[in-house]
Coordinates of C-alpha atoms and ligand atoms in Angstrom, one line a residue:
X1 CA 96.8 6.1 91.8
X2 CA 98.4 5.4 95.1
X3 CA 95.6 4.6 97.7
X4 CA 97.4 6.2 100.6
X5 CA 97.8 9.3 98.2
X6 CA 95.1 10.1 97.1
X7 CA 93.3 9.7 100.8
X8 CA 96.3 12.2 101.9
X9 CA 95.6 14.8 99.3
X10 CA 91.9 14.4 99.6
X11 CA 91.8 14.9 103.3
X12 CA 93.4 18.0 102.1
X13 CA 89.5 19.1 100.4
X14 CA 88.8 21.0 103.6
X15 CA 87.0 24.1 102.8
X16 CA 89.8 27.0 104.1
X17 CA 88.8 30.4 105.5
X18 CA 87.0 33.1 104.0
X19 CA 89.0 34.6 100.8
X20 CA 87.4 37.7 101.0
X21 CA 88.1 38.9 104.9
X22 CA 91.5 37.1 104.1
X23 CA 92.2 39.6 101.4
X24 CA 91.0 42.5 103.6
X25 CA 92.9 41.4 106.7
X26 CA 96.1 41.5 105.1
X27 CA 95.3 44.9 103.6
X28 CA 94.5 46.2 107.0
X29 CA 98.2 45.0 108.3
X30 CA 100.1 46.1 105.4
X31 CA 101.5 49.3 106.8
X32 CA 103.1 47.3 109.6
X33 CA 103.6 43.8 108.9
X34 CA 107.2 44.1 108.0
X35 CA 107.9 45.5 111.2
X36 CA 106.4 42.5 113.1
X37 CA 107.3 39.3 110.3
X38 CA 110.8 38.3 111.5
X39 CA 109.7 34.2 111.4
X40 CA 108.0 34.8 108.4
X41 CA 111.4 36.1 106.9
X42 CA 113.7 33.5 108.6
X43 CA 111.1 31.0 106.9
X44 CA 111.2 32.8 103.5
X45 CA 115.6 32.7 103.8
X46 CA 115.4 29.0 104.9
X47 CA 113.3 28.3 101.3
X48 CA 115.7 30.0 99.4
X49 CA 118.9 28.8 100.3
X50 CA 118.0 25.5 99.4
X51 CA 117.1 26.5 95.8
X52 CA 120.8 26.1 95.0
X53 CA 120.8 22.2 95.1
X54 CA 117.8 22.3 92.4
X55 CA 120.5 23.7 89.5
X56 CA 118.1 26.2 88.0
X57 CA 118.6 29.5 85.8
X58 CA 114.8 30.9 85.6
X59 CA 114.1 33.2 83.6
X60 CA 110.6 33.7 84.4
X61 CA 109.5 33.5 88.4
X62 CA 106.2 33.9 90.2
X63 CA 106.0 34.7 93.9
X64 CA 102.8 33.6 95.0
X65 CA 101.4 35.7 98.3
X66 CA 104.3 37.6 97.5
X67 CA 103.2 40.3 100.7
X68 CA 105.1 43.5 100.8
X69 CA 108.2 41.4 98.7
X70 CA 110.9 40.5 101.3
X71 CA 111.1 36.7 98.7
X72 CA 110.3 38.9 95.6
X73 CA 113.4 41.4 96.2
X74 CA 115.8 38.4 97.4
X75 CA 114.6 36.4 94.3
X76 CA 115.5 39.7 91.8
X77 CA 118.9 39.6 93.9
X78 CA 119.6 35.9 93.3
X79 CA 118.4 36.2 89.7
X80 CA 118.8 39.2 87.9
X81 CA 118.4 38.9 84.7
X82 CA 115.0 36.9 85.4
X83 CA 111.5 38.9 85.0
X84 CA 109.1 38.1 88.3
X85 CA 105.8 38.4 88.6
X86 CA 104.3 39.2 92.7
X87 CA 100.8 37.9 92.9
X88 CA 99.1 38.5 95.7
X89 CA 95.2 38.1 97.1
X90 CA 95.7 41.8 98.8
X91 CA 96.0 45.1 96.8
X92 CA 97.3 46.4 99.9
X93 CA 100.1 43.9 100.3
X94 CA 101.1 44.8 96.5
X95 CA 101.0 48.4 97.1
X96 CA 103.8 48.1 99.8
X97 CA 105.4 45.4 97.6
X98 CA 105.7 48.0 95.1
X99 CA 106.4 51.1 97.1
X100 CA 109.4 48.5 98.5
X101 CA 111.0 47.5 95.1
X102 CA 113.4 49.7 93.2
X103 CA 112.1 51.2 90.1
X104 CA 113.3 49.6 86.4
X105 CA 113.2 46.1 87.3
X106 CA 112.0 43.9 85.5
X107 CA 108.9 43.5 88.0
X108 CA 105.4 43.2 87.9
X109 CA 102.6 43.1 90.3
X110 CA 99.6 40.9 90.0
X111 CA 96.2 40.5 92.1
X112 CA 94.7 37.2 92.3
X113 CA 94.4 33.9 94.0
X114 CA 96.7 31.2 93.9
X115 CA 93.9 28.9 93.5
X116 CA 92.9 30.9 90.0
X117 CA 95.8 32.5 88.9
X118 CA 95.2 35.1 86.3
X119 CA 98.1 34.2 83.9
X120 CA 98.5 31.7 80.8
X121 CA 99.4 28.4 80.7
X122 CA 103.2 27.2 81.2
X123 CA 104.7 31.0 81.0
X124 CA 106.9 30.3 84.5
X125 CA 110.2 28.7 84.9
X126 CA 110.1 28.7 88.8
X127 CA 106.9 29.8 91.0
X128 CA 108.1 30.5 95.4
X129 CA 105.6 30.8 98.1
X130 CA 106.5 31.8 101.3
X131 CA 103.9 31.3 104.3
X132 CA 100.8 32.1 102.0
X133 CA 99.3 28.5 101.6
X134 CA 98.1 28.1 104.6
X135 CA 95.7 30.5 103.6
X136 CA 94.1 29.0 100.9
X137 CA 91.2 27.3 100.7
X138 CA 91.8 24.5 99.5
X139 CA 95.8 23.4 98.8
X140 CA 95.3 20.7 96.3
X141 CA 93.3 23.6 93.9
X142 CA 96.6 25.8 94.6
X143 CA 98.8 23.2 93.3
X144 CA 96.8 22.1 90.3
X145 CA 97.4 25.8 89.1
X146 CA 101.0 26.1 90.7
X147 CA 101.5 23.1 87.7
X148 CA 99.2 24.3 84.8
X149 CA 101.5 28.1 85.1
X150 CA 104.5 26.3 85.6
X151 CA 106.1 24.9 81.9
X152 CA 107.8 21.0 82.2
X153 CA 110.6 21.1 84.0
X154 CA 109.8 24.0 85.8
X155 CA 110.3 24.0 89.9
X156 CA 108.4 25.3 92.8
X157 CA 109.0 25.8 96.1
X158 CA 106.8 26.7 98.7
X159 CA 106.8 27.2 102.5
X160 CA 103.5 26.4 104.8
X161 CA 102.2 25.6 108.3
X162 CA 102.1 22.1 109.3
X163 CA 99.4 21.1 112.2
X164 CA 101.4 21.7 115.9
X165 CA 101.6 25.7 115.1
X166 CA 100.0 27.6 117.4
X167 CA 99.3 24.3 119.2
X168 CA 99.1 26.3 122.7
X169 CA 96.9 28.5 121.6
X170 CA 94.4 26.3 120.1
X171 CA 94.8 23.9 123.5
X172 CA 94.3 26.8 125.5
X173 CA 90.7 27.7 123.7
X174 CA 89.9 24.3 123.8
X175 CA 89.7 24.7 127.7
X176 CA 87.3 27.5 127.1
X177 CA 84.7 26.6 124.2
X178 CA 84.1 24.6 121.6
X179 CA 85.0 27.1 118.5
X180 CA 87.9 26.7 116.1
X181 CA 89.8 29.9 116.9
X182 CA 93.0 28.5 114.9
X183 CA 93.3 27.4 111.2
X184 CA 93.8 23.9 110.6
X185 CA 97.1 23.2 108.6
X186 CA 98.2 20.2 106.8
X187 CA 100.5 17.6 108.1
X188 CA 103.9 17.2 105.6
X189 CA 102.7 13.6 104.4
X190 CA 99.2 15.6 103.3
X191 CA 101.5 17.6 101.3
X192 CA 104.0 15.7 100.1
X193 CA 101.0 13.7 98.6
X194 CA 99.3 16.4 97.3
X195 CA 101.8 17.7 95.3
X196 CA 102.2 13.7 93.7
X197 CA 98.2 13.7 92.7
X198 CA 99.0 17.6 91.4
X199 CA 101.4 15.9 89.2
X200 CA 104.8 17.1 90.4
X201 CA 107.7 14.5 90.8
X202 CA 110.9 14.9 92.7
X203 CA 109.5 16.0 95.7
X204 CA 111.0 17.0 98.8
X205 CA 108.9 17.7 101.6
X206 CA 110.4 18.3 105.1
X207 CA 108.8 19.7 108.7
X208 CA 110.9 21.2 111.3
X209 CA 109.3 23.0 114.8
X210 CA 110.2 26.5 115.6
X211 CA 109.5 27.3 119.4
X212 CA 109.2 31.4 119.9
X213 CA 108.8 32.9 122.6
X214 CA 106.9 36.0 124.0
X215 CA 106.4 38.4 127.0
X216 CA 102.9 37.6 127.3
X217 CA 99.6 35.9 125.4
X218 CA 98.9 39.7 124.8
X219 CA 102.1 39.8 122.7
X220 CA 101.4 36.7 120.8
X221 CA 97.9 38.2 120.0
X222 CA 99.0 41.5 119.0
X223 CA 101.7 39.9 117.0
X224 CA 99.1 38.0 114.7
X225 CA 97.1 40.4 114.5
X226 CA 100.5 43.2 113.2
X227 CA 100.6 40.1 110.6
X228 CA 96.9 39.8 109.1
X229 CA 96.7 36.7 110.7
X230 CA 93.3 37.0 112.4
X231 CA 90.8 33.9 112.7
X232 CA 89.3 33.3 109.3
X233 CA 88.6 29.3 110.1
X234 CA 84.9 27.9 109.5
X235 CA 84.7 26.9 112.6
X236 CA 85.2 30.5 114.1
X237 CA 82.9 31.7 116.4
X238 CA 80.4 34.0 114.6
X239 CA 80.1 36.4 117.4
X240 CA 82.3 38.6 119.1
X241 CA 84.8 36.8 121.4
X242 CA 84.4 38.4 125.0
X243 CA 86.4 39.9 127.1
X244 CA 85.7 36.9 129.9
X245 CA 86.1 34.4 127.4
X246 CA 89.4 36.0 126.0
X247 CA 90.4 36.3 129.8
X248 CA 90.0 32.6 130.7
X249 CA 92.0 31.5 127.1
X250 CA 94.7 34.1 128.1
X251 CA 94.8 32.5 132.0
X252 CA 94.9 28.8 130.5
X253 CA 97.5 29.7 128.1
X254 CA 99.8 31.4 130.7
X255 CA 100.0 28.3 132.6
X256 CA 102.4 27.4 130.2
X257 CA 104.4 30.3 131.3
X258 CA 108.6 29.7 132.1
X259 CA 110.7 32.2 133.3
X260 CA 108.2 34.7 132.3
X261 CA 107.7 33.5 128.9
X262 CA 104.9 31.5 126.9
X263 CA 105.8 29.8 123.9
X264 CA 104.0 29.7 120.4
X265 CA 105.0 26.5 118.2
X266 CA 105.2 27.0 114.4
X267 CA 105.5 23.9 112.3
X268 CA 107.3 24.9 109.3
X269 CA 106.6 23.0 106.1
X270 CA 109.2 23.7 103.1
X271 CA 108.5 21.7 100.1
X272 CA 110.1 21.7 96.7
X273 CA 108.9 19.9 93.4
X274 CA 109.6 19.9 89.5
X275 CA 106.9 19.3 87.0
X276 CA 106.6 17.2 84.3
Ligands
LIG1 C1 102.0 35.7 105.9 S1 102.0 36.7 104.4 C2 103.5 36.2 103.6 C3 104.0 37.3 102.7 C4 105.3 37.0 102.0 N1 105.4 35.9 101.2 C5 106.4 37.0 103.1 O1 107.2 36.0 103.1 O2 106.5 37.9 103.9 C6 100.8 35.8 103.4 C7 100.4 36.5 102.1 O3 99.6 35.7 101.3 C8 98.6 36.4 100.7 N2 97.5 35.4 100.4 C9 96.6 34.8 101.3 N3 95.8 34.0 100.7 C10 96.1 34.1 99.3 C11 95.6 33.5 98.1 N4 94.6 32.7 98.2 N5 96.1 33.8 97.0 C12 97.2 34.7 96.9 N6 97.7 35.3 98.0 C13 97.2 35.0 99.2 C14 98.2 37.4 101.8 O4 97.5 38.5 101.3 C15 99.6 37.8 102.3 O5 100.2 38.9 101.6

């Protein structure tokens, strides 16, 4: 194998956060999350417009992390005489998935981990995942199983984080302790090389930034937090962060501040791949 490839994919072994308060924390933001996801369904219409170029009639799809089903309804649109399976880590997520999906499709819900998914062998012609990688613990175990489901010639596609999001946030804790209060994401060679040692070939893997912008630090918090997207990292601080701790990030970060706004930079990873 490729030296520089296999060193990108296995920098990749980095334990992830905590699947358990993962699952939990998405089931606590259900309720509310479509209300507060607009980038994560921008992202999710970005990865499906370019399925088109792929040439593919599925019969059988898996949306991995499917969430409350904003992909998993678009997919049903695009496809409809497919049958599509939502997996997700949170019961939660699947309940709203469900409660969101018209009745008599041919729609199933699933709970379980991308990194063990509970189905057979090659039984999918195309698996999508939009913004649920990042969350995994470790992305190469995600993608040996994204292959063993998928059958040859199957495609997937799959959205992620690459390493500047949240960069401002993650400088502006820097200035005030030592902690990891931000995941750490792959950068789009890591990936791209990944999904070579997983055994996929014609991959496509491309990073764009996405600058939002928001009233206040407050904002940006709440925001994450509407989304399930609270601090699962390793490197967290096992205690309670403190009000004069939180106070000091919030002043560092607002230095940033133009025209009354602080920005928030996502790196947006798509990535497509067939297997063989
Ligand atoms: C940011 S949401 C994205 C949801 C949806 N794909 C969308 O575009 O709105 C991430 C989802 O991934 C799920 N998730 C996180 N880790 C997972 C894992 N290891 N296996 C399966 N699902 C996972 C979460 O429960 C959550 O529903």
């Amino acid at each position: 194998m490729n030296r520089a490839l296999k060193e990108g994919a296995d920098a990749l072994g980095v334990p992830g956060p905590d699947k358990r308060q993962v699952g939990r924390a998405f089931t606590r933001a259900a309720a509310g999350y479509d209300a507060v996801a607009h980038l994560q369904r921008e992202v999710g219409d970005a990865l499906l417009e370019n399925l088109p170029r792929l040439e593919l009639s599925p019969e059988r799809l898996l949306d991995v992390g499917a969430g409350t089903g904003y992909c998993t309804r678009k997919l049903l649109q695009r496809f409809p005489g497919a049958s599509l399976t939502a997996l997700d880590l949170a019961h939660g997520m699947l309940l709203q998935c469900r409660a969101g999906s018209s009745e008599g499709r041919s729609l199933s819900f699933v709970c379980g981990e991308a990194e063990s998914l509970p189905l057979r062998g090659a039984c999918m012609d195309l698996l999508v995942s939009n913004l649920a990688l990042q969350w995994c613990q470790e992305l190469p175990a995600a993608l040996a199983e994204f292959r063993r489901v998928l059958r040859p010639g199957g495609v997937q596609a799959f959205s992620t984080f690459g390493p500047a999001t949240l960069q401002e946030l993650r400088e502006a804790w820097a200035r005030v302790d030592g902690h990891s209060h931000v995941l750490e994401f792959p950068a789009a060679r890591q990936v791209a090389a990944a999904l070579a040692v997983a055994g996929f070939r014609e991959v496509s893997v491309q990073s764009r930034l996405r600058v939002v912008t928001y009233a206040s630090v407050e904002a940006l918090m709440r925001e994450l937090k509407g989304l399930g997207a609270s601090n699962r990292s390793p490197g967290r601080p096992r205690h309670l962060v403190g009000k004069r701790a939180m106070g000091a990030m919030i002043e560092a970060y607002a230095e940033r501040s133009e025209g009354g706004r602080i920005p928030a930079s996502f790196e947006i990873i798509h990535a497509y791949a067939r297997r063989f």
